[in-house]
Coordinates of C-alpha atoms in Angstrom, one line a residue:
Chain A
M21 CA -52.3 -25.2 -3.4
Q22 CA -50.0 -27.1 -1.1
N23 CA -48.7 -28.8 -4.3
D24 CA -48.0 -25.5 -5.7
I25 CA -45.8 -24.4 -2.7
S26 CA -44.0 -27.9 -2.5
L27 CA -43.1 -27.3 -6.3
E28 CA -41.7 -24.0 -5.7
T29 CA -39.7 -25.0 -2.9
S30 CA -38.1 -28.0 -4.8
S31 CA -37.3 -25.6 -7.8
K32 CA -35.9 -23.3 -5.3
S33 CA -33.7 -26.4 -3.7
N34 CA -32.8 -27.1 -7.1
I35 CA -31.3 -23.8 -8.0
L36 CA -29.8 -23.7 -4.9
S37 CA -27.9 -27.4 -5.6
R38 CA -27.1 -26.4 -8.9
F39 CA -25.3 -23.4 -7.7
W40 CA -23.8 -25.2 -5.2
N41 CA -22.6 -28.2 -7.5
H42 CA -21.3 -25.6 -10.1
Q43 CA -17.5 -26.5 -10.7
L44 CA -16.6 -22.8 -9.6
V45 CA -18.0 -23.0 -6.3
Q46 CA -16.7 -26.5 -5.7
A47 CA -13.4 -25.6 -6.6
F48 CA -13.8 -22.4 -4.3
L49 CA -15.0 -24.4 -1.6
S50 CA -11.9 -27.0 -1.6
D51 CA -9.4 -24.1 -2.2
W52 CA -9.0 -23.7 1.9
I53 CA -6.3 -20.7 1.6
T54 CA -8.7 -18.8 -0.7
L55 CA -11.9 -19.9 1.5
L56 CA -10.2 -18.9 4.9
S57 CA -9.3 -15.3 3.6
T58 CA -12.5 -14.5 2.4
L59 CA -14.1 -15.6 5.5
F60 CA -12.0 -13.6 7.5
L61 CA -12.5 -10.4 5.3
V62 CA -16.4 -10.8 5.5
L63 CA -16.0 -11.3 9.5
V64 CA -14.0 -8.4 9.7
I65 CA -16.5 -6.1 7.4
L66 CA -19.7 -7.3 9.0
C67 CA -17.8 -6.5 12.6
A68 CA -17.1 -2.8 11.3
A69 CA -20.6 -2.6 9.8
F70 CA -22.0 -3.5 12.6
A71 CA -19.8 -2.4 15.3
P72 CA -22.3 -0.8 18.0
L73 CA -24.3 -4.1 17.9
V74 CA -20.9 -6.0 17.8
A75 CA -18.6 -4.6 20.2
P76 CA -18.7 -5.8 23.7
Y77 CA -18.3 -2.5 25.7
P78 CA -18.7 1.2 25.1
Y79 CA -16.1 2.5 22.5
E80 CA -14.7 5.9 24.5
E81 CA -15.4 4.6 28.5
Q82 CA -12.0 5.0 30.1
Q83 CA -11.3 2.6 33.5
L84 CA -8.1 4.0 34.6
R85 CA -7.9 1.1 37.4
L86 CA -8.0 -1.6 34.8
R87 CA -5.2 0.0 32.8
H88 CA -2.9 -2.5 30.8
L89 CA -4.9 -5.7 31.5
P90 CA -3.3 -8.9 29.7
P91 CA -5.5 -10.4 27.1
L92 CA -7.9 -12.9 28.4
S93 CA -8.3 -11.2 31.8
T94 CA -11.3 -10.0 33.8
G95 CA -11.8 -6.9 35.6
E96 CA -14.8 -4.9 37.7
A97 CA -15.6 -1.8 35.5
K98 CA -17.2 0.8 37.6
N99 CA -19.7 3.0 36.5
V100 CA -19.9 6.3 38.0
M101 CA -22.4 7.9 35.8
V102 CA -25.3 6.9 37.3
S103 CA -25.8 8.0 41.1
P104 CA -25.3 5.0 43.4
P105 CA -22.2 3.7 41.5
T106 CA -22.3 0.5 39.9
T107 CA -20.1 -2.2 39.2
E108 CA -19.7 -4.6 36.5
Q109 CA -17.8 -7.5 36.0
R110 CA -15.9 -7.4 32.4
F111 CA -13.9 -9.9 30.4
F112 CA -11.2 -8.7 28.3
L113 CA -10.3 -10.9 25.4
F114 CA -7.3 -8.7 24.0
G115 CA -6.7 -7.1 27.2
T116 CA -6.7 -3.2 27.7
D117 CA -4.7 -0.3 26.7
H118 CA -3.0 2.5 28.6
L119 CA -6.5 4.3 29.6
G120 CA -8.3 1.2 30.4
R121 CA -10.1 0.7 27.0
D122 CA -11.1 -2.9 26.0
M123 CA -8.5 -3.8 22.8
L124 CA -11.6 -5.7 21.0
T125 CA -13.9 -2.9 21.3
R126 CA -11.3 -0.3 20.0
L127 CA -10.6 -2.9 17.3
I128 CA -13.8 -3.1 16.2
Y129 CA -14.6 0.5 16.2
G130 CA -11.0 1.2 14.2
G131 CA -11.5 -1.3 11.8
R132 CA -14.7 0.8 10.8
I133 CA -12.7 3.8 10.3
S134 CA -9.6 1.8 8.7
I135 CA -12.0 0.0 6.4
S136 CA -14.2 2.7 5.2
V137 CA -11.0 4.6 4.7
R138 CA -9.5 2.0 2.0
A139 CA -12.7 1.2 0.4
L140 CA -13.5 4.9 -0.2
G141 CA -10.3 5.4 -1.5
V142 CA -10.2 2.4 -3.7
V143 CA -13.7 3.8 -5.2
V144 CA -13.0 7.0 -5.7
S145 CA -9.2 6.5 -7.0
G146 CA -10.8 3.4 -9.3
A147 CA -13.9 6.1 -10.8
L148 CA -11.4 8.9 -11.4
G149 CA -8.7 6.5 -13.2
L150 CA -11.5 4.6 -15.2
L151 CA -13.1 7.9 -16.0
L152 CA -9.8 9.3 -17.3
G153 CA -8.6 6.2 -18.9
V154 CA -11.6 5.2 -21.0
M155 CA -11.6 9.2 -22.2
A156 CA -7.9 8.7 -23.2
G157 CA -8.3 5.3 -24.9
Y158 CA -11.7 6.1 -26.8
Y159 CA -11.0 9.8 -28.1
R160 CA -7.1 9.2 -28.3
G161 CA -5.4 12.2 -30.0
I162 CA -4.7 15.4 -27.7
V163 CA -7.1 14.1 -25.3
D164 CA -5.0 11.1 -24.7
D165 CA -1.7 13.0 -24.7
I166 CA -2.5 15.2 -22.0
I167 CA -3.7 12.5 -19.9
M168 CA -0.9 10.1 -20.0
R169 CA 1.6 12.7 -19.6
T170 CA -0.3 13.4 -16.4
V171 CA 0.0 10.2 -15.4
D172 CA 3.7 10.0 -16.6
I173 CA 4.1 13.0 -13.9
F174 CA 2.1 11.4 -11.3
M175 CA 3.8 8.2 -11.7
S176 CA 7.4 9.6 -10.8
V177 CA 6.1 11.1 -7.7
P178 CA 6.5 8.4 -4.8
L179 CA 3.2 7.5 -2.6
L180 CA 4.1 8.4 0.7
L181 CA 5.7 11.5 -0.4
L182 CA 2.6 12.9 -2.1
A183 CA 0.7 11.9 0.7
L184 CA 2.7 13.6 3.0
I185 CA 2.6 16.9 1.2
V186 CA -1.1 17.0 0.2
L187 CA -1.9 16.4 4.0
Y188 CA 0.6 19.2 4.9
I189 CA -1.2 21.4 3.0
L190 CA -4.8 20.3 3.5
G191 CA -4.6 19.3 6.9
P192 CA -5.0 15.6 8.1
S193 CA -8.9 14.4 8.1
F194 CA -11.2 11.8 7.1
I195 CA -11.8 13.1 3.7
N196 CA -8.6 14.2 3.0
I197 CA -7.0 10.9 3.2
I198 CA -9.3 9.9 0.7
I199 CA -8.5 12.7 -1.5
V200 CA -4.9 11.7 -1.0
F201 CA -5.6 7.9 -2.0
A202 CA -8.0 9.7 -5.3
I203 CA -4.6 11.9 -6.1
A204 CA -1.9 9.1 -5.5
R205 CA -3.4 6.1 -6.9
W206 CA -5.7 6.5 -10.0
M207 CA -2.7 6.2 -12.5
L208 CA -3.1 2.5 -12.5
Y209 CA -6.5 2.1 -13.0
C210 CA -6.4 4.9 -15.8
R211 CA -3.5 3.0 -17.5
V212 CA -5.3 -0.3 -17.8
A213 CA -8.3 1.0 -18.5
R214 CA -7.1 3.1 -21.4
G215 CA -4.9 -0.5 -22.5
V216 CA -8.2 -2.3 -22.9
V217 CA -10.5 0.5 -24.4
M218 CA -8.1 1.1 -27.3
S219 CA -8.1 -2.7 -28.0
L220 CA -11.8 -2.7 -27.6
R221 CA -12.7 0.2 -29.6
E222 CA -11.2 -1.6 -32.7
Q223 CA -13.3 -4.6 -32.4
A224 CA -16.1 -5.5 -34.7
F225 CA -19.2 -5.0 -32.2
V226 CA -18.0 -1.4 -31.5
D227 CA -17.8 -0.8 -35.3
A228 CA -21.2 -2.7 -35.7
A229 CA -22.6 -0.4 -32.7
R230 CA -21.4 2.7 -34.5
S231 CA -22.8 1.5 -37.6
I232 CA -26.5 1.2 -36.4
G233 CA -26.1 5.0 -35.1
A234 CA -25.1 4.4 -31.3
K235 CA -23.9 7.2 -30.3
D236 CA -20.1 7.8 -28.0
S237 CA -21.9 7.5 -24.8
R238 CA -23.8 4.9 -25.5
I239 CA -21.2 2.6 -26.9
I240 CA -19.1 3.6 -23.9
T241 CA -21.6 2.6 -21.3
H242 CA -23.4 -0.2 -22.8
H243 CA -20.3 -1.9 -25.1
I244 CA -17.2 -0.7 -23.2
L245 CA -17.8 -0.8 -19.8
P246 CA -19.1 -4.1 -19.2
N247 CA -15.8 -5.1 -20.6
L248 CA -13.8 -3.2 -18.0
I249 CA -15.2 -4.2 -14.8
T250 CA -13.0 -7.5 -14.3
P251 CA -9.8 -6.0 -14.8
I252 CA -10.6 -2.8 -13.0
L253 CA -12.0 -5.0 -9.8
T254 CA -8.6 -7.1 -9.8
I255 CA -6.8 -3.9 -9.4
A256 CA -9.3 -2.7 -6.6
A257 CA -8.7 -5.9 -5.0
L258 CA -4.9 -5.8 -5.0
E259 CA -4.9 -1.9 -4.3
V260 CA -6.7 -2.4 -1.1
P261 CA -4.0 -4.0 1.0
R262 CA -1.5 -1.4 -0.4
N263 CA -3.9 1.4 1.0
I264 CA -4.2 -0.6 4.2
L265 CA -0.6 0.0 4.6
T266 CA -0.2 3.5 3.4
E267 CA -3.1 4.5 5.9
T268 CA -1.2 2.7 8.6
T269 CA 1.8 4.3 8.1
L270 CA 0.3 8.0 7.7
S271 CA -1.7 7.3 11.0
F272 CA 1.6 6.3 12.5
L273 CA 3.3 9.5 11.4
G274 CA 0.5 11.5 12.8
F275 CA -0.9 12.5 9.7
G276 CA -3.9 10.2 9.4
I277 CA -6.6 9.8 11.5
Q278 CA -6.8 12.1 14.6
P279 CA -8.0 11.2 17.8
P280 CA -10.7 10.9 19.2
D281 CA -11.4 8.5 16.3
S282 CA -9.4 5.5 16.2
S283 CA -7.9 3.6 13.1
W284 CA -5.5 0.3 13.5
G285 CA -2.6 2.6 12.4
L286 CA -3.6 5.1 15.1
M287 CA -3.7 2.3 17.9
L288 CA -0.5 1.3 16.9
S289 CA 1.0 4.2 17.3
Q290 CA -0.6 5.0 20.7
G291 CA 0.6 1.9 21.9
R292 CA 4.1 2.5 20.6
D293 CA 5.3 4.0 23.8
Y294 CA 3.8 1.4 26.2
I295 CA 5.3 -1.6 24.0
V296 CA 7.7 -2.9 27.0
R297 CA 5.0 -2.8 29.4
A298 CA 2.2 -4.2 27.7
W299 CA 3.1 -6.2 24.3
W300 CA -0.3 -6.9 23.4
V301 CA -1.1 -3.2 22.5
V302 CA 0.9 -3.1 19.7
I303 CA 0.8 -6.8 18.8
V304 CA -3.4 -7.0 18.6
P305 CA -3.6 -3.9 16.1
G306 CA -0.6 -5.3 14.1
M307 CA -2.0 -8.8 13.8
A308 CA -5.2 -7.3 12.7
I309 CA -3.5 -4.9 9.9
F310 CA -1.4 -8.0 8.8
L311 CA -4.3 -10.5 8.6
T312 CA -6.9 -8.1 6.7
A313 CA -3.8 -7.6 4.3
L314 CA -2.6 -10.8 3.7
S315 CA -6.4 -12.0 3.1
F316 CA -7.3 -9.3 0.6
N317 CA -3.9 -10.0 -0.9
L318 CA -4.9 -13.7 -1.4
F319 CA -8.4 -12.9 -2.3
G320 CA -6.8 -10.2 -5.3
V321 CA -4.6 -13.0 -6.5
W322 CA -7.2 -15.7 -6.8
L323 CA -9.6 -13.2 -8.1
R324 CA -7.2 -12.4 -11.0
A325 CA -6.9 -15.8 -11.4
V326 CA -10.3 -16.9 -12.3
S327 CA -10.9 -13.9 -14.4
D328 CA -8.2 -15.2 -16.6
P329 CA -9.7 -18.1 -18.8
L330 CA -6.4 -20.2 -18.8
Q331 CA -5.3 -19.8 -15.4
R332 CA -8.9 -20.2 -14.5
W333 CA -8.9 -23.7 -16.3
R334 CA -5.5 -24.6 -14.5
W335 CA -6.7 -23.6 -11.3
L336 CA -10.2 -25.6 -11.7
K337 CA -7.7 -28.7 -12.7
Q338 CA -5.6 -28.2 -10.0
T339 CA -8.1 -28.6 -7.1
K340 CA -10.0 -31.0 -8.9
E341 CA -7.1 -33.1 -8.9
S342 CA -5.8 -32.5 -5.1
K343 CA -9.2 -33.8 -4.5
K344 CA -9.1 -37.0 -6.3
A345 CA -5.7 -37.6 -4.8
G346 CA -7.2 -36.6 -1.0
V347 CA -4.7 -34.0 -0.7
R348 CA -6.2 -30.7 0.4
G349 CA -4.8 -28.0 -2.4
S350 CA -3.7 -24.7 -1.7
Chain S
M277 CA 8.5 20.3 -8.4
G278 CA 6.2 22.8 -10.2
L279 CA 3.6 20.4 -8.8
L280 CA 5.2 21.1 -5.3
F281 CA 5.2 25.1 -5.5
L282 CA 1.6 25.0 -6.9
A283 CA 0.4 22.7 -4.5
I284 CA 1.8 25.0 -1.9
N285 CA 1.0 28.2 -3.5
V286 CA -2.2 27.6 -4.9
L287 CA -4.0 24.9 -2.7
G288 CA -3.0 26.9 0.8
D289 CA -1.3 29.9 1.5
P290 CA 2.3 29.5 2.4
V291 CA 1.9 31.8 5.4
E292 CA -0.7 29.7 7.3
L293 CA 2.1 26.8 7.0
L294 CA 4.6 29.3 9.0
V295 CA 2.9 30.8 11.5
D296 CA 0.6 29.5 14.2
E297 CA -3.2 29.3 14.2
D298 CA -3.6 32.2 16.8
A299 CA -1.1 34.7 14.9
S300 CA -2.4 38.2 14.7
E301 CA -2.5 40.3 11.3
E302 CA 0.3 42.1 11.8
A303 CA 2.3 39.1 12.7
I304 CA 1.2 37.4 9.4
A305 CA 1.6 40.5 7.2
I306 CA 5.6 40.8 8.8
I307 CA 6.1 37.3 7.9
R308 CA 4.8 37.9 4.7
A309 CA 7.1 40.6 3.7
K310 CA 10.0 38.6 5.3
Y311 CA 9.8 35.6 3.3
G312 CA 8.7 37.7 0.4
L313 CA 5.8 36.4 -0.1
D314 CA 3.8 39.6 -0.8
R315 CA 4.9 39.4 -4.2
P316 CA 2.9 38.3 -7.2
L317 CA 2.9 34.2 -7.6
Y318 CA 4.6 34.5 -11.3
V319 CA 7.7 36.1 -9.9
R320 CA 7.7 33.8 -6.9
F321 CA 7.2 31.1 -9.5
A322 CA 10.4 32.0 -11.3
D323 CA 12.3 32.6 -8.4
F324 CA 11.4 29.2 -7.3
Y325 CA 13.2 27.8 -10.2
V326 CA 16.0 30.1 -9.9
N327 CA 16.3 28.6 -6.6
L328 CA 16.1 25.1 -7.7
A329 CA 18.8 25.4 -10.7
T330 CA 21.1 27.1 -8.5
L331 CA 20.7 24.6 -5.4
D332 CA 19.8 27.3 -3.1
F333 CA 16.8 26.7 -0.6
E334 CA 17.3 29.5 1.5
T335 CA 18.0 28.9 5.4
S336 CA 16.2 26.5 7.6
L337 CA 13.7 28.2 9.7
R338 CA 14.6 26.0 12.6
H339 CA 18.4 25.1 12.3
R340 CA 19.4 28.7 10.9
I341 CA 21.9 26.8 8.5
P342 CA 21.4 26.4 4.9
A343 CA 18.5 23.8 4.0
R344 CA 21.0 22.3 1.3
D345 CA 23.8 21.4 3.7
I346 CA 20.9 19.7 5.8
V347 CA 19.9 17.8 3.2
F348 CA 23.2 16.9 2.1
R349 CA 24.2 15.7 5.6
M350 CA 21.4 13.1 5.7
L351 CA 21.8 12.1 1.9
P352 CA 24.4 9.5 2.5
N353 CA 22.8 7.9 5.6
T354 CA 19.5 7.2 3.9
A355 CA 21.6 6.0 0.7
M356 CA 23.2 3.7 2.9
L357 CA 20.3 2.3 4.6
A358 CA 18.7 1.8 1.6
L359 CA 21.1 0.0 -0.3
V360 CA 21.8 -2.3 2.4
A361 CA 18.2 -3.4 2.7
W362 CA 17.7 -3.4 -1.0
G363 CA 20.9 -5.8 -1.5
V364 CA 19.3 -8.1 1.0
G365 CA 16.3 -7.9 -0.9
I366 CA 18.0 -9.5 -3.9
V367 CA 17.9 -12.8 -2.0
G368 CA 14.2 -13.2 -3.0
V369 CA 15.4 -13.5 -6.8
P370 CA 16.9 -17.0 -6.3
L371 CA 14.2 -17.8 -4.0
G372 CA 11.5 -17.1 -6.8
M373 CA 13.8 -19.1 -9.3
I374 CA 13.8 -22.0 -7.2
A375 CA 10.1 -21.9 -6.5
A376 CA 9.7 -21.5 -10.3
R377 CA 11.5 -24.6 -11.1
R378 CA 8.8 -26.8 -10.4
P379 CA 5.3 -24.6 -10.3
R380 CA 3.0 -25.9 -7.5
G381 CA 5.7 -28.0 -5.9
M382 CA 6.1 -28.1 -2.0
I383 CA 9.1 -25.5 -2.5
D384 CA 6.3 -23.3 -4.6
R385 CA 3.8 -23.4 -2.2
I386 CA 5.9 -22.5 0.7
V387 CA 7.6 -19.6 -0.9
N388 CA 4.5 -18.4 -2.3
I389 CA 2.6 -18.4 1.1
L390 CA 5.6 -16.7 2.4
S391 CA 5.8 -14.0 0.2
F392 CA 2.1 -12.7 0.5
A393 CA 2.4 -13.1 4.4
V394 CA 5.5 -11.0 4.4
I395 CA 4.3 -8.1 2.1
S396 CA 1.5 -8.0 4.1
I397 CA 3.2 -6.9 7.2
P398 CA 3.0 -3.3 8.0
E399 CA 7.1 -2.1 8.3
F400 CA 6.8 -0.1 11.5
W401 CA 4.8 -2.9 13.2
L402 CA 7.6 -5.4 12.2
G403 CA 10.4 -3.0 13.5
L404 CA 8.4 -2.2 17.0
V405 CA 7.8 -6.4 17.3
L406 CA 11.7 -7.0 16.4
I407 CA 12.6 -4.1 18.8
L408 CA 10.9 -5.9 21.5
V409 CA 12.3 -9.3 20.7
L410 CA 16.0 -8.8 19.8
A411 CA 16.5 -5.5 21.6
V412 CA 14.5 -5.0 24.8
N413 CA 13.9 -9.4 25.6
A414 CA 17.3 -10.8 24.1
G415 CA 19.5 -7.6 24.3
L416 CA 21.2 -8.5 21.5
L417 CA 21.0 -5.4 19.5
P418 CA 20.7 -1.5 20.6
T419 CA 17.1 -0.3 20.2
S420 CA 17.7 2.6 17.9
G421 CA 20.1 5.5 17.4
F422 CA 22.9 6.1 15.0
N423 CA 26.9 6.4 15.5
G424 CA 28.3 7.3 11.9
L425 CA 28.3 5.2 8.9
G426 CA 31.8 3.9 9.7
P427 CA 32.9 0.6 11.4
T428 CA 31.3 1.8 14.6
G429 CA 28.0 2.4 13.3
W430 CA 26.9 -1.0 11.6
V431 CA 25.5 -2.7 14.9
Y432 CA 22.6 0.4 14.5
L433 CA 22.0 -0.4 11.0
I434 CA 21.1 -4.1 11.6
L435 CA 17.4 -4.0 13.1
P436 CA 16.1 -1.2 10.3
C437 CA 17.6 -3.6 7.7
L438 CA 15.9 -6.7 9.1
T439 CA 12.8 -4.7 9.2
L440 CA 12.9 -3.3 5.5
S441 CA 14.3 -6.1 3.7
P442 CA 11.5 -9.0 4.4
R443 CA 9.1 -7.0 1.9
V444 CA 11.7 -6.6 -0.7
I445 CA 12.5 -10.3 -0.5
G446 CA 8.7 -11.2 -0.6
R447 CA 8.1 -8.6 -4.0
N448 CA 11.3 -9.9 -5.5
A449 CA 10.3 -13.4 -5.2
Q450 CA 7.0 -13.0 -6.1
I451 CA 7.7 -11.2 -9.7
T452 CA 10.9 -13.3 -10.3
R453 CA 8.6 -16.7 -9.9
A454 CA 5.6 -15.1 -11.7
T455 CA 8.0 -14.2 -14.7
M456 CA 9.8 -17.5 -14.7
I457 CA 6.9 -19.5 -15.2
E458 CA 5.4 -17.0 -17.6
E459 CA 8.1 -17.4 -19.7
M460 CA 8.6 -21.2 -19.2
G461 CA 5.3 -21.4 -21.2
K462 CA 6.3 -20.1 -24.1
Q463 CA 7.6 -21.6 -27.4
Y464 CA 11.3 -21.2 -27.3
V465 CA 11.6 -23.2 -24.0
S466 CA 10.3 -26.1 -25.6
T467 CA 12.6 -25.4 -28.8
A468 CA 15.7 -25.3 -26.4
R469 CA 14.7 -28.4 -24.5
A470 CA 14.2 -30.2 -28.0
K471 CA 17.5 -29.4 -29.0
G472 CA 18.8 -31.2 -26.0
L473 CA 20.0 -28.4 -23.6
G474 CA 20.0 -29.4 -19.9
E475 CA 17.1 -28.2 -17.9
N476 CA 19.7 -25.7 -15.8
K477 CA 20.8 -24.3 -19.1
V478 CA 17.3 -23.6 -20.4
L479 CA 16.4 -21.8 -17.2
Y480 CA 19.5 -19.6 -16.4
A481 CA 20.5 -18.9 -19.7
H482 CA 17.0 -18.5 -21.6
V483 CA 14.4 -18.0 -19.2
L484 CA 15.9 -15.8 -16.9
K485 CA 17.6 -13.6 -19.4
N486 CA 14.1 -12.9 -20.3
A487 CA 12.4 -12.4 -17.4
A488 CA 15.2 -10.1 -16.4
I489 CA 13.6 -7.0 -17.9
S490 CA 10.3 -7.2 -15.3
I491 CA 12.6 -8.1 -12.4
V492 CA 14.7 -5.2 -13.3
T493 CA 11.9 -2.8 -13.4
L494 CA 10.7 -4.3 -10.4
M495 CA 13.9 -3.6 -8.2
G496 CA 14.2 0.0 -9.5
D497 CA 10.8 0.5 -8.4
E498 CA 12.0 -0.6 -4.8
L499 CA 15.1 1.4 -4.7
A500 CA 13.3 4.3 -5.7
G501 CA 10.6 4.0 -3.1
F502 CA 13.3 3.2 -0.3
M503 CA 14.2 7.3 -1.2
N504 CA 11.4 8.1 1.0
G505 CA 9.4 5.2 1.7
A506 CA 11.8 4.1 4.6
T507 CA 10.2 7.4 6.5
A508 CA 8.5 5.3 9.0
V509 CA 11.4 2.8 10.0
E510 CA 13.7 5.7 10.0
I511 CA 11.6 7.6 12.5
I512 CA 11.4 4.3 14.5
F513 CA 14.9 3.6 15.0
G514 CA 15.9 7.2 15.3
W515 CA 18.1 7.1 11.6
P516 CA 18.8 10.2 10.4
G517 CA 17.8 10.2 7.0
L518 CA 15.8 12.1 4.6
G519 CA 12.2 10.8 5.4
K520 CA 12.8 11.4 9.2
L521 CA 14.2 15.2 7.8
L522 CA 10.7 15.5 5.8
V523 CA 8.4 14.7 8.4
D524 CA 10.2 16.6 11.1
A525 CA 10.4 19.6 8.7
I526 CA 6.7 19.1 7.9
T527 CA 5.8 19.2 11.6
A528 CA 8.0 22.1 12.2
R529 CA 6.9 24.4 9.5
D530 CA 10.2 24.6 8.1
L531 CA 9.4 24.9 4.4
P532 CA 12.7 25.4 3.1
V533 CA 13.8 22.1 4.3
V534 CA 10.8 20.5 2.9
T535 CA 11.5 21.9 -0.5
A536 CA 15.2 20.9 -0.6
S537 CA 14.3 17.1 0.7
V538 CA 11.3 17.0 -1.8
F539 CA 13.7 18.0 -4.4
V540 CA 16.4 15.9 -3.4
I541 CA 14.1 12.7 -3.2
A542 CA 12.5 13.7 -6.6
L543 CA 16.2 13.8 -8.2
M544 CA 17.1 10.3 -6.6
V545 CA 14.1 8.6 -8.2
M546 CA 14.4 10.4 -11.3
G547 CA 18.1 9.2 -11.4
I548 CA 17.2 5.6 -10.7
N549 CA 14.5 5.6 -13.2
L550 CA 17.2 6.7 -16.0
L551 CA 19.3 3.8 -14.8
V552 CA 16.7 1.2 -15.2
D553 CA 15.9 2.7 -18.7
L554 CA 19.9 2.3 -19.6
I555 CA 19.9 -1.3 -18.3
Y556 CA 16.9 -2.0 -20.4
T557 CA 18.7 -1.3 -23.5
W558 CA 21.3 -3.4 -22.2
L559 CA 19.1 -6.4 -21.5
D560 CA 17.2 -6.4 -24.4
P561 CA 19.1 -4.5 -27.4
R562 CA 15.5 -4.3 -29.3
V563 CA 14.7 -1.5 -27.0
S564 CA 15.9 1.4 -28.0
Y565 CA 15.8 5.1 -27.3
S566 CA 16.0 7.5 -30.3

């Protein structure tokens, strides 16, 4: 019995160490810029997902006596909701805003909305683009013509303009912003998906599948879609920072997330009026946006490099060499 | 433009965009009749195109002057800001060229990281920080405003341009670097080197020329994007351009001005795309339009 358990654990650790020693994992760990940006993204996403557990103080609570406290300061918060009012010593890592709310708490809750808007926006536009792109590339003919001309029309409309018009008509809300991203960004996925499908459908394995009597739906889901995952994921990773900046701009212009909800862009635009008195109300959310966008950009570029065999080989070689030379590669 | 008409008239009732939420039924009916919105959809659609063709966008509901005049007054301001910021952005091309000379060299890494950093910054945030640092704390430049496009107005142009151009520089540097490195892996480069051409000649006479198509495409995109992408920056710096006009018109429910500015922006974007297509045929004679 005991023997069995030890055998099992040893085989587990064997798998783990094999994973650990795999060249991709090793190269990933020695590539400290990608590693840092990935860790940062994981941190931000975890914070957003578990906001009520992570956030130090209640999200809506206003303490007007504590307004515009600089970062790293402490203050006494009064709780008047209980019958003998209690006081509580609080520490504000990023200071407080114009209503005495903790910036860190606002940042965590704002990130929740900001990140879900971006992620859903990318998912919805990616799904729409993928569907239409596969249809255009697989069936060709008139379907292809109609879809690609529509892509051309949408491509000629600037993103922000389209977003403003749609939000002007539908009114700003969480769902509508996602609709905007879906309408405004599906074309890129569509073009790429169509291109890949067009070359795939001429390949021998698709002919083989057809010759044994597979239906179109089976060919698409079992033979073509798996080959599309990598290019689409890569575009998605690079689209996220773009959505971040657009969402921020929309919120800033007043067409994005509406109060009392909060997003990083909204925090920026609310802080704008107080920038001279309290620089942190603008700098802190701005840095959050900047670092998240930068991390997504770096991660996306890495993903693109790794998904291309030639580039992956170069990258592996480069990180190995820099390790040998004792230099930390970038 | 047809898209805009359909969007306004089919997705939502245009009257709702004109009146307040708590307007009475009679008030809505009066406004509907006044702007001809009680006519059938196809009549209004035809009318819309006739108006576009004659550049007649009716009178602005807010300013009581033809919407066309307002838009044409704002157009040079936007064009000025866009051209200057875009012009500064060309600096990115030589930066990318220097970086591509020695891929994975020191300069290449610095340019690469910096360009990624620069394109990740939200533009209006950079604007706010620049106002805080250069205008409020150092007092070097005016915080915002506009004083004509002449010699007295240029001080107001500096901060908006400093805000807009880093992103363009970064993107230009990135695309130049990427395409140059890609081109350098091709066989004609080896041939050119083998016949004894100097490295400068190889890079600038052969590689750059072939990389130029991608660079021109991106630069065209950037310029087209500025036609409305500078909206947030225009608002922060109080620059009276098309982007600010459009947002103001949207918040003031000024439908004729919205239509007119969207039309002009779309026209500019189309013009730039056409120009880029023409430059293609000049750069690469294999591309032809029949």
